[in-house]
Amino acid sequence: MRPTTGLPALDTVICGVRPGDSVVWTVASFDDYDVVARPFWQSALRRREPLTYFRFAEHPELIPSAAAATRVCPDPKEGFERFITDIHQGIAAARAGTNFVFDMFSSLARDWFSERMLGNLFALTCPYLYATGAVSYFGMMRNFHSYHAAQPIQDAAQILLDVHRVEDKLYLHPVKVDGRYTPTMHLMHRWDEHAFVPIGDSATTAAVAKAAVWPGLQSASYRMIGMWDRRFIKAEEILEASRTGEAPPEAAAQAFEKLVVQLLTHEPRMLELVRRFMTLEDLIDTWKHVVGSGMLGGKTVGLLLARAILRRCDPKWARLLEQHDSFFIASDVFYTYLVQNGCWWIRQNQKSARTLLHGLDEARARILTGTFPSYLVSRFSDMLDYFGQSPVIVRSSSLLEDAFGNAFAGKYESVFCPNQGTRQQRLDQFLSAVRVVYASALSERALAYRARRGVLDRDEQMALLVQRVSGMQYGGLFYPQLAGVGLSHNPFVWHPEIEPEAGVLRLVVGLGTRAVERTDDDYARIVALSAPSRRPEGSPEEIRAHAQRRVDFLDLERNTFACACFGDVAERSPELPVQWLAERDSPVGRDGVARPGPWRIEVDRVLEQIPLAEEMRELLAELRSAYGCQVEVEFTVNVYTNGGHRINLLQCRPLPVVEPESDVHVPTVIASEDLLLRSHGAVLGHGRVVTLARLVYVVPSAYGRLGTRDRYSVARLVGKLNHLPGQCRAERVMLMGPGRWGTRLPELGVPVAIGEIDTVSVLCEIDAMHEGLTPDLSLGTHFFHEVTELDMLYLGHAMAREDNVLNERLLLEAPNRLPELLPQESALADVVRVIHPPAGTRLVLTADPLAREATLFFDR
């Protein structure tokens, strides 16, 4: 007969037990070990298989004396050698096909005062049992033993199963199942009466994992304890002593001051916030999730601080927010990696603008193919064992990132790891993700941003934030139902009901990549939190035109990040509540019959079902009040079939916002021969009256006739015009052209880099390149961050609006200064026009974001 655990559903999860398997159960109590061991030995007796019980611990008997099992009672007090000899003699005396059950081994560490000897016991016994073909059960206390015991046990056992009890429900997490694999094997499972149900949502998984006290990574204890760790160990002792009254409160306060600058931040404003809202207990708990030593970087500090602020403000946030169980790869690991892989001296070039790009390709190649020290690989492996098969994301968290004044939005990489496959495959995927993020620290766009912000000489180590991906599993796909960006200040007011200080969301279905990136093929839903039902689009046709139709997700079957039309995603996600998230267009054919058309995402029903707008408005207000400035957050939302929902706060950063000027006005009468542009619609930025030095106009019709190569040439030309030798930075320039500035697809606009237009004061997008191309409201995207930091005004001009004016005759008749400024580029003079105001006149732009109106004219 085939071996069995006695639980058919468990046999299915782990693809059965095999002859020779040592099964180790890590539990929180003897009672939980008793629950999982009883089906095993009772099944053996029912099947009339021989059974040997090793009885040596002080806890109650696992197998009663009356049961037909051979009892072997070695005495731990006789010492290690006598004890293991008795164990091995008991195994040798057993008949072929015997099943073995051992008492919980954790008490042996106390009896022998040695974790190493417990590890040695397993290292010697499990191979011996494997050679006999026996199936054996062992019990261990979870998070009780040091690396010296835990690692040899994990190495020697064929199967390692972690049991959690939360609110009297049992959960199973298979950590190791040697030689077997299924797409759901290493997920957390809920133990129902006769089934083990894999948990596909991140909120439940994180809540179960966080219910147990986390002592830190096992492999992290296997090292010479240096000053960095000794301070935290000492602080933990002080914290415990202060709780019992054995140490004064000021001792804990002093320990906090030492640790906060060691772990989190030196920046004065952020430091003041951390002191107000975080505790010594917070710092110690964070340290137990750290790989390596050093600082944790801006993104991590923002995450930890925002959650601490909300926790302090109202207990309801603890119930509403999905728990985070993130890990942090500290900044010293980055420098260690650079040194060991020969990149250190190349990176020193980046401290000078003169040598900024020297050796970048070589350095990035070395980073992408480098190796990690073995002790770090062990810690990464332990961390992935904690996450099991839950998808994770490796995010940059550099020291300067998400700080007051420097957002670094979109400058460094974040890499999703679907985290599927064998243990080694998952580890290899994770190591590759770390390398990619490290290499992005030396990307040209990141270095150009540092140069523009004047921080090339600042210490910019790359720490990493490793988060469990928030969402649910739908068949072979994984994604959150909703994700987005929230801004505490809404710079785009399109209706009198909209209060700028109520905030705004940029909301998408699926992974939040479509909310933070300015996607070239889709739109996000913009939600004004004071009036969530008010749409920026003016008509049902515009609403349909501006709907999201594509979804980003993790494809667990292919182990990759992917994107597909919503209809395809819905078809592969049978449990997805499609009726909450999307509508199907029903166009009427020539025969007058309406037929189902393609899906488009429409989240109004979700916004009606759950108080998300109200909750996000309150969340943003609490964070803005604590920070003392406007903030931006990234988040996900998952709605459950029982009607409940959870918000996961993923990131928080300060957001610079310039308040509107009070004297914005448009002249009452502008002569038609002087009016160049009147635009109603998207006006992002503070209101202003601007006297422009020149207008750079990319002619939509001429640009539309160009081939792809020539369109890239236009983008480079625009960059040259904005960085002419001797050009005064104070000169105000307006850039106006078809489609989307900064697009990666030249068929959708002009593919300039932000560094090519960083001197521009006003940026205008015209939907005149081809039918159906509409300017994208980019609130909350990385592109929007760049525009905000540069104090650039953004206009979206829709040609179809009757009240909009684009005087192309005047734009084409005005003298073109391009051949004079850049004679070598004269061949593109029909496409790119550089217009200066005629002598004795001014080129003036007025913009009023509250009225959603902008006007460009010659003031004579």
PDB file of C-alpha atoms in Angstrom, residues 584-811:
ATOM      1  CA  ARG A 584     -20.168  45.575 -22.389  1.00  0.00           C
ATOM      2  CA  ASP A 585     -20.867  48.027 -25.186  1.00  0.00           C
ATOM      3  CA  SER A 586     -23.821  47.040 -27.362  1.00  0.00           C
ATOM      4  CA  PRO A 587     -23.487  48.844 -30.693  1.00  0.00           C
ATOM      5  CA  VAL A 588     -26.456  48.775 -33.043  1.00  0.00           C
ATOM      6  CA  GLY A 589     -25.673  47.224 -36.408  1.00  0.00           C
ATOM      7  CA  ARG A 590     -26.977  48.250 -39.808  1.00  0.00           C
ATOM      8  CA  ASP A 591     -29.868  45.905 -39.307  1.00  0.00           C
ATOM      9  CA  GLY A 592     -30.912  47.865 -36.219  1.00  0.00           C
ATOM     10  CA  VAL A 593     -30.040  45.031 -33.833  1.00  0.00           C
ATOM     11  CA  ALA A 594     -27.809  45.693 -30.801  1.00  0.00           C
ATOM     12  CA  ARG A 595     -25.165  43.023 -30.287  1.00  0.00           C
ATOM     13  CA  PRO A 596     -22.696  42.584 -27.417  1.00  0.00           C
ATOM     14  CA  GLY A 597     -19.498  44.472 -28.094  1.00  0.00           C
ATOM     15  CA  PRO A 598     -16.130  44.555 -26.311  1.00  0.00           C
ATOM     16  CA  TRP A 599     -15.879  45.016 -22.567  1.00  0.00           C
ATOM     17  CA  ARG A 600     -14.882  48.351 -21.077  1.00  0.00           C
ATOM     18  CA  ILE A 601     -14.090  48.853 -17.434  1.00  0.00           C
ATOM     19  CA  GLU A 602     -16.593  50.859 -15.415  1.00  0.00           C
ATOM     20  CA  VAL A 603     -16.043  50.947 -11.646  1.00  0.00           C
ATOM     21  CA  ASP A 604     -18.990  53.140 -10.636  1.00  0.00           C
ATOM     22  CA  ARG A 605     -20.863  50.143  -9.200  1.00  0.00           C
ATOM     23  CA  VAL A 606     -17.955  49.352  -6.873  1.00  0.00           C
ATOM     24  CA  LEU A 607     -17.810  52.987  -5.785  1.00  0.00           C
ATOM     25  CA  GLU A 608     -21.523  52.783  -5.001  1.00  0.00           C
ATOM     26  CA  GLN A 609     -21.183  49.497  -3.079  1.00  0.00           C
ATOM     27  CA  ILE A 610     -18.266  50.380  -0.815  1.00  0.00           C
ATOM     28  CA  PRO A 611     -17.381  53.747   0.768  1.00  0.00           C
ATOM     29  CA  LEU A 612     -13.984  53.847  -0.939  1.00  0.00           C
ATOM     30  CA  ALA A 613     -14.134  57.550  -1.858  1.00  0.00           C
ATOM     31  CA  GLU A 614     -14.990  58.526   1.709  1.00  0.00           C
ATOM     32  CA  GLU A 615     -12.317  56.247   3.169  1.00  0.00           C
ATOM     33  CA  MET A 616      -9.583  57.432   0.823  1.00  0.00           C
ATOM     34  CA  ARG A 617     -10.519  61.063   1.420  1.00  0.00           C
ATOM     35  CA  GLU A 618     -10.150  60.515   5.169  1.00  0.00           C
ATOM     36  CA  LEU A 619      -6.943  58.516   4.757  1.00  0.00           C
ATOM     37  CA  LEU A 620      -5.327  61.211   2.629  1.00  0.00           C
ATOM     38  CA  ALA A 621      -6.460  63.958   4.990  1.00  0.00           C
ATOM     39  CA  GLU A 622      -4.949  62.174   8.003  1.00  0.00           C
ATOM     40  CA  LEU A 623      -1.625  61.728   6.214  1.00  0.00           C
ATOM     41  CA  ARG A 624      -1.607  65.307   4.886  1.00  0.00           C
ATOM     42  CA  SER A 625      -2.263  66.639   8.381  1.00  0.00           C
ATOM     43  CA  ALA A 626       0.590  64.596   9.862  1.00  0.00           C
ATOM     44  CA  TYR A 627       3.064  65.368   7.065  1.00  0.00           C
ATOM     45  CA  GLY A 628       2.213  69.058   7.019  1.00  0.00           C
ATOM     46  CA  CYS A 629       2.082  69.017   3.215  1.00  0.00           C
ATOM     47  CA  GLN A 630       0.224  67.369   0.353  1.00  0.00           C
ATOM     48  CA  VAL A 631       0.865  63.632  -0.040  1.00  0.00           C
ATOM     49  CA  GLU A 632       0.494  60.915  -2.634  1.00  0.00           C
ATOM     50  CA  VAL A 633      -0.197  57.253  -1.919  1.00  0.00           C
ATOM     51  CA  GLU A 634      -0.330  54.027  -3.903  1.00  0.00           C
ATOM     52  CA  PHE A 635      -2.921  51.461  -2.867  1.00  0.00           C
ATOM     53  CA  THR A 636      -4.973  48.418  -3.850  1.00  0.00           C
ATOM     54  CA  VAL A 637      -8.548  47.437  -3.035  1.00  0.00           C
ATOM     55  CA  ASN A 638     -10.026  43.946  -2.904  1.00  0.00           C
ATOM     56  CA  VAL A 639     -13.762  43.413  -2.469  1.00  0.00           C
ATOM     57  CA  TYR A 640     -14.932  40.084  -1.079  1.00  0.00           C
ATOM     58  CA  THR A 641     -18.086  38.112  -1.817  1.00  0.00           C
ATOM     59  CA  ASN A 642     -19.394  38.735   1.696  1.00  0.00           C
ATOM     60  CA  GLY A 643     -19.450  42.468   0.956  1.00  0.00           C
ATOM     61  CA  GLY A 644     -16.341  43.361   2.937  1.00  0.00           C
ATOM     62  CA  HIS A 645     -13.261  44.959   1.451  1.00  0.00           C
ATOM     63  CA  ARG A 646      -9.647  45.697   2.337  1.00  0.00           C
ATOM     64  CA  ILE A 647      -7.393  48.561   1.300  1.00  0.00           C
ATOM     65  CA  ASN A 648      -3.667  47.893   1.090  1.00  0.00           C
ATOM     66  CA  LEU A 649      -1.512  50.985   1.520  1.00  0.00           C
ATOM     67  CA  LEU A 650       1.635  50.353  -0.519  1.00  0.00           C
ATOM     68  CA  GLN A 651       3.475  53.686  -0.580  1.00  0.00           C
ATOM     69  CA  CYS A 652       3.303  57.260   0.680  1.00  0.00           C
ATOM     70  CA  ARG A 653       5.397  60.247  -0.361  1.00  0.00           C
ATOM     71  CA  PRO A 654       5.277  64.062   0.031  1.00  0.00           C
ATOM     72  CA  LEU A 655       3.794  65.775  -3.009  1.00  0.00           C
ATOM     73  CA  PRO A 656       4.887  69.305  -3.938  1.00  0.00           C
ATOM     74  CA  VAL A 657       1.913  71.463  -4.938  1.00  0.00           C
ATOM     75  CA  VAL A 658       2.069  75.157  -5.821  1.00  0.00           C
ATOM     76  CA  GLU A 659      -1.061  77.005  -4.761  1.00  0.00           C
ATOM     77  CA  PRO A 660      -3.044  78.890  -7.457  1.00  0.00           C
ATOM     78  CA  GLU A 661      -2.369  82.555  -8.144  1.00  0.00           C
ATOM     79  CA  SER A 662      -5.309  84.775  -7.310  1.00  0.00           C
ATOM     80  CA  ASP A 663      -5.054  87.235 -10.222  1.00  0.00           C
ATOM     81  CA  VAL A 664      -5.589  84.817 -13.125  1.00  0.00           C
ATOM     82  CA  HIS A 665      -7.813  86.428 -15.738  1.00  0.00           C
ATOM     83  CA  VAL A 666      -8.540  86.349 -19.461  1.00  0.00           C
ATOM     84  CA  PRO A 667      -8.956  89.615 -21.390  1.00  0.00           C
ATOM     85  CA  THR A 668     -12.570  90.302 -22.218  1.00  0.00           C
ATOM     86  CA  VAL A 669     -11.993  90.697 -25.960  1.00  0.00           C
ATOM     87  CA  ILE A 670      -9.183  89.175 -28.056  1.00  0.00           C
ATOM     88  CA  ALA A 671      -9.109  89.917 -31.750  1.00  0.00           C
ATOM     89  CA  SER A 672      -9.402  86.817 -33.937  1.00  0.00           C
ATOM     90  CA  GLU A 673      -6.120  87.668 -35.717  1.00  0.00           C
ATOM     91  CA  ASP A 674      -4.331  87.585 -32.326  1.00  0.00           C
ATOM     92  CA  LEU A 675      -5.927  84.439 -30.841  1.00  0.00           C
ATOM     93  CA  LEU A 676      -3.770  81.335 -31.258  1.00  0.00           C
ATOM     94  CA  LEU A 677      -5.486  78.920 -28.857  1.00  0.00           C
ATOM     95  CA  ARG A 678      -8.494  78.778 -26.583  1.00  0.00           C
ATOM     96  CA  SER A 679      -8.840  75.490 -24.773  1.00  0.00           C
ATOM     97  CA  HIS A 680     -11.479  74.184 -22.380  1.00  0.00           C
ATOM     98  CA  GLY A 681     -10.743  70.923 -20.608  1.00  0.00           C
ATOM     99  CA  ALA A 682      -7.717  69.539 -18.835  1.00  0.00           C
ATOM    100  CA  VAL A 683      -5.669  72.308 -17.189  1.00  0.00           C
ATOM    101  CA  LEU A 684      -3.207  70.863 -14.688  1.00  0.00           C
ATOM    102  CA  GLY A 685      -1.019  73.042 -12.521  1.00  0.00           C
ATOM    103  CA  HIS A 686      -1.490  76.332 -10.737  1.00  0.00           C
ATOM    104  CA  GLY A 687      -3.265  79.139 -12.514  1.00  0.00           C
ATOM    105  CA  ARG A 688      -1.043  81.725 -14.131  1.00  0.00           C
ATOM    106  CA  VAL A 689      -0.552  84.502 -16.628  1.00  0.00           C
ATOM    107  CA  VAL A 690       2.666  83.806 -18.546  1.00  0.00           C
ATOM    108  CA  THR A 691       4.587  85.931 -21.034  1.00  0.00           C
ATOM    109  CA  LEU A 692       6.281  83.417 -23.309  1.00  0.00           C
ATOM    110  CA  ALA A 693       9.628  83.841 -25.023  1.00  0.00           C
ATOM    111  CA  ARG A 694       8.565  81.467 -27.798  1.00  0.00           C
ATOM    112  CA  LEU A 695       6.196  78.729 -28.848  1.00  0.00           C
ATOM    113  CA  VAL A 696       7.446  75.428 -30.283  1.00  0.00           C
ATOM    114  CA  TYR A 697       4.639  73.970 -32.388  1.00  0.00           C
ATOM    115  CA  VAL A 698       4.782  70.493 -33.897  1.00  0.00           C
ATOM    116  CA  VAL A 699       2.311  70.614 -36.796  1.00  0.00           C
ATOM    117  CA  PRO A 700      -0.066  67.637 -36.341  1.00  0.00           C
ATOM    118  CA  SER A 701      -0.793  67.017 -40.015  1.00  0.00           C
ATOM    119  CA  ALA A 702       2.891  67.202 -41.031  1.00  0.00           C
ATOM    120  CA  TYR A 703       3.998  65.026 -38.118  1.00  0.00           C
ATOM    121  CA  GLY A 704       1.339  62.449 -38.962  1.00  0.00           C
ATOM    122  CA  ARG A 705       2.859  61.969 -42.444  1.00  0.00           C
ATOM    123  CA  LEU A 706       6.336  61.148 -41.097  1.00  0.00           C
ATOM    124  CA  GLY A 707       7.796  57.689 -40.783  1.00  0.00           C
ATOM    125  CA  THR A 708       8.852  56.294 -37.416  1.00  0.00           C
ATOM    126  CA  ARG A 709      12.546  57.225 -37.770  1.00  0.00           C
ATOM    127  CA  ASP A 710      11.708  60.842 -38.653  1.00  0.00           C
ATOM    128  CA  ARG A 711       9.355  61.094 -35.683  1.00  0.00           C
ATOM    129  CA  TYR A 712      12.239  60.206 -33.379  1.00  0.00           C
ATOM    130  CA  SER A 713      14.260  62.883 -35.194  1.00  0.00           C
ATOM    131  CA  VAL A 714      11.545  65.407 -34.330  1.00  0.00           C
ATOM    132  CA  ALA A 715      11.769  64.420 -30.685  1.00  0.00           C
ATOM    133  CA  ARG A 716      15.536  64.951 -30.667  1.00  0.00           C
ATOM    134  CA  LEU A 717      15.072  68.302 -32.431  1.00  0.00           C
ATOM    135  CA  VAL A 718      12.616  69.434 -29.759  1.00  0.00           C
ATOM    136  CA  GLY A 719      15.224  68.536 -27.154  1.00  0.00           C
ATOM    137  CA  LYS A 720      17.841  70.668 -28.920  1.00  0.00           C
ATOM    138  CA  LEU A 721      15.461  73.643 -29.111  1.00  0.00           C
ATOM    139  CA  ASN A 722      14.885  73.464 -25.368  1.00  0.00           C
ATOM    140  CA  HIS A 723      18.622  73.415 -24.617  1.00  0.00           C
ATOM    141  CA  LEU A 724      20.074  75.945 -27.032  1.00  0.00           C
ATOM    142  CA  PRO A 725      23.557  77.237 -26.146  1.00  0.00           C
ATOM    143  CA  GLY A 726      23.294  80.428 -24.133  1.00  0.00           C
ATOM    144  CA  GLN A 727      19.569  79.960 -23.558  1.00  0.00           C
ATOM    145  CA  CYS A 728      18.407  81.645 -20.356  1.00  0.00           C
ATOM    146  CA  ARG A 729      16.714  79.236 -17.973  1.00  0.00           C
ATOM    147  CA  ALA A 730      14.302  82.016 -17.016  1.00  0.00           C
ATOM    148  CA  GLU A 731      12.883  82.174 -20.558  1.00  0.00           C
ATOM    149  CA  ARG A 732       9.382  80.713 -20.683  1.00  0.00           C
ATOM    150  CA  VAL A 733       8.702  78.288 -23.513  1.00  0.00           C
ATOM    151  CA  MET A 734       5.465  76.606 -24.541  1.00  0.00           C
ATOM    152  CA  LEU A 735       5.473  73.265 -26.302  1.00  0.00           C
ATOM    153  CA  MET A 736       2.418  72.319 -28.364  1.00  0.00           C
ATOM    154  CA  GLY A 737       1.990  69.207 -30.468  1.00  0.00           C
ATOM    155  CA  PRO A 738      -0.100  66.186 -31.423  1.00  0.00           C
ATOM    156  CA  GLY A 739      -0.900  63.268 -29.134  1.00  0.00           C
ATOM    157  CA  ARG A 740       1.025  62.469 -26.019  1.00  0.00           C
ATOM    158  CA  TRP A 741       4.320  64.094 -25.167  1.00  0.00           C
ATOM    159  CA  GLY A 742       6.758  61.592 -23.729  1.00  0.00           C
ATOM    160  CA  THR A 743       5.048  58.561 -25.250  1.00  0.00           C
ATOM    161  CA  ARG A 744       7.093  55.463 -25.989  1.00  0.00           C
ATOM    162  CA  LEU A 745       5.077  54.876 -29.150  1.00  0.00           C
ATOM    163  CA  PRO A 746       5.777  57.521 -31.837  1.00  0.00           C
ATOM    164  CA  GLU A 747       2.487  56.727 -33.551  1.00  0.00           C
ATOM    165  CA  LEU A 748       0.746  58.175 -30.463  1.00  0.00           C
ATOM    166  CA  GLY A 749       2.736  61.371 -30.047  1.00  0.00           C
ATOM    167  CA  VAL A 750       6.214  62.847 -29.819  1.00  0.00           C
ATOM    168  CA  PRO A 751       8.587  60.431 -27.993  1.00  0.00           C
ATOM    169  CA  VAL A 752      10.649  62.995 -26.097  1.00  0.00           C
ATOM    170  CA  ALA A 753      12.410  62.157 -22.835  1.00  0.00           C
ATOM    171  CA  ILE A 754      11.629  64.328 -19.837  1.00  0.00           C
ATOM    172  CA  GLY A 755      15.223  65.545 -19.842  1.00  0.00           C
ATOM    173  CA  GLU A 756      14.639  67.021 -23.314  1.00  0.00           C
ATOM    174  CA  ILE A 757      11.716  69.197 -22.174  1.00  0.00           C
ATOM    175  CA  ASP A 758      12.750  70.020 -18.595  1.00  0.00           C
ATOM    176  CA  THR A 759      13.073  73.736 -19.474  1.00  0.00           C
ATOM    177  CA  VAL A 760       9.502  74.000 -20.771  1.00  0.00           C
ATOM    178  CA  SER A 761       6.935  76.091 -18.861  1.00  0.00           C
ATOM    179  CA  VAL A 762       3.760  74.958 -20.641  1.00  0.00           C
ATOM    180  CA  LEU A 763       3.022  71.629 -22.297  1.00  0.00           C
ATOM    181  CA  CYS A 764      -0.004  71.266 -24.558  1.00  0.00           C
ATOM    182  CA  GLU A 765      -1.300  68.024 -26.097  1.00  0.00           C
ATOM    183  CA  ILE A 766      -3.627  68.201 -29.110  1.00  0.00           C
ATOM    184  CA  ASP A 767      -5.818  65.276 -30.132  1.00  0.00           C
ATOM    185  CA  ALA A 768      -5.359  66.091 -33.806  1.00  0.00           C
ATOM    186  CA  MET A 769      -2.864  63.447 -34.879  1.00  0.00           C
ATOM    187  CA  HIS A 770      -5.451  60.869 -35.829  1.00  0.00           C
ATOM    188  CA  GLU A 771      -9.045  60.028 -35.005  1.00  0.00           C
ATOM    189  CA  GLY A 772      -9.563  58.549 -31.551  1.00  0.00           C
ATOM    190  CA  LEU A 773      -6.317  59.862 -30.037  1.00  0.00           C
ATOM    191  CA  THR A 774      -7.181  61.755 -26.872  1.00  0.00           C
ATOM    192  CA  PRO A 775      -4.897  63.534 -24.388  1.00  0.00           C
ATOM    193  CA  ASP A 776      -4.491  61.457 -21.237  1.00  0.00           C
ATOM    194  CA  LEU A 777      -5.168  62.933 -17.810  1.00  0.00           C
ATOM    195  CA  SER A 778      -1.955  61.800 -16.138  1.00  0.00           C
ATOM    196  CA  LEU A 779      -2.665  62.565 -12.468  1.00  0.00           C
ATOM    197  CA  GLY A 780      -0.540  60.412 -10.203  1.00  0.00           C
ATOM    198  CA  THR A 781       1.700  58.954 -12.903  1.00  0.00           C
ATOM    199  CA  HIS A 782       5.465  59.188 -12.937  1.00  0.00           C
ATOM    200  CA  PHE A 783       5.095  61.616 -15.855  1.00  0.00           C
ATOM    201  CA  PHE A 784       2.826  63.781 -13.693  1.00  0.00           C
ATOM    202  CA  HIS A 785       5.456  63.804 -10.951  1.00  0.00           C
ATOM    203  CA  GLU A 786       8.028  65.153 -13.372  1.00  0.00           C
ATOM    204  CA  VAL A 787       5.632  67.850 -14.551  1.00  0.00           C
ATOM    205  CA  THR A 788       4.806  68.787 -10.947  1.00  0.00           C
ATOM    206  CA  GLU A 789       8.418  68.949  -9.801  1.00  0.00           C
ATOM    207  CA  LEU A 790       9.280  71.149 -12.808  1.00  0.00           C
ATOM    208  CA  ASP A 791       6.247  73.413 -12.135  1.00  0.00           C
ATOM    209  CA  MET A 792       5.126  72.814 -15.719  1.00  0.00           C
ATOM    210  CA  LEU A 793       1.580  73.682 -16.774  1.00  0.00           C
ATOM    211  CA  TYR A 794      -0.222  70.932 -18.708  1.00  0.00           C
ATOM    212  CA  LEU A 795      -3.058  71.507 -21.197  1.00  0.00           C
ATOM    213  CA  GLY A 796      -5.116  68.898 -23.003  1.00  0.00           C
ATOM    214  CA  HIS A 797      -6.765  70.386 -26.100  1.00  0.00           C
ATOM    215  CA  ALA A 798      -9.681  68.481 -27.658  1.00  0.00           C
ATOM    216  CA  MET A 799     -10.309  69.540 -31.269  1.00  0.00           C
ATOM    217  CA  ALA A 800     -13.880  68.231 -31.267  1.00  0.00           C
ATOM    218  CA  ARG A 801     -15.138  70.645 -28.617  1.00  0.00           C
ATOM    219  CA  GLU A 802     -17.146  73.453 -30.200  1.00  0.00           C
ATOM    220  CA  ASP A 803     -15.846  76.041 -27.741  1.00  0.00           C
ATOM    221  CA  ASN A 804     -12.184  75.171 -28.407  1.00  0.00           C
ATOM    222  CA  VAL A 805     -10.121  77.168 -30.884  1.00  0.00           C
ATOM    223  CA  LEU A 806      -6.834  76.296 -32.571  1.00  0.00           C
ATOM    224  CA  ASN A 807      -5.880  79.040 -35.059  1.00  0.00           C
ATOM    225  CA  GLU A 808      -3.645  76.934 -37.273  1.00  0.00           C
ATOM    226  CA  ARG A 809      -3.683  79.542 -40.046  1.00  0.00           C
ATOM    227  CA  LEU A 810      -2.015  82.040 -37.749  1.00  0.00           C
ATOM    228  CA  LEU A 811       0.392  79.395 -36.423  1.00  0.00           C
TER     229      LEU A 811
END
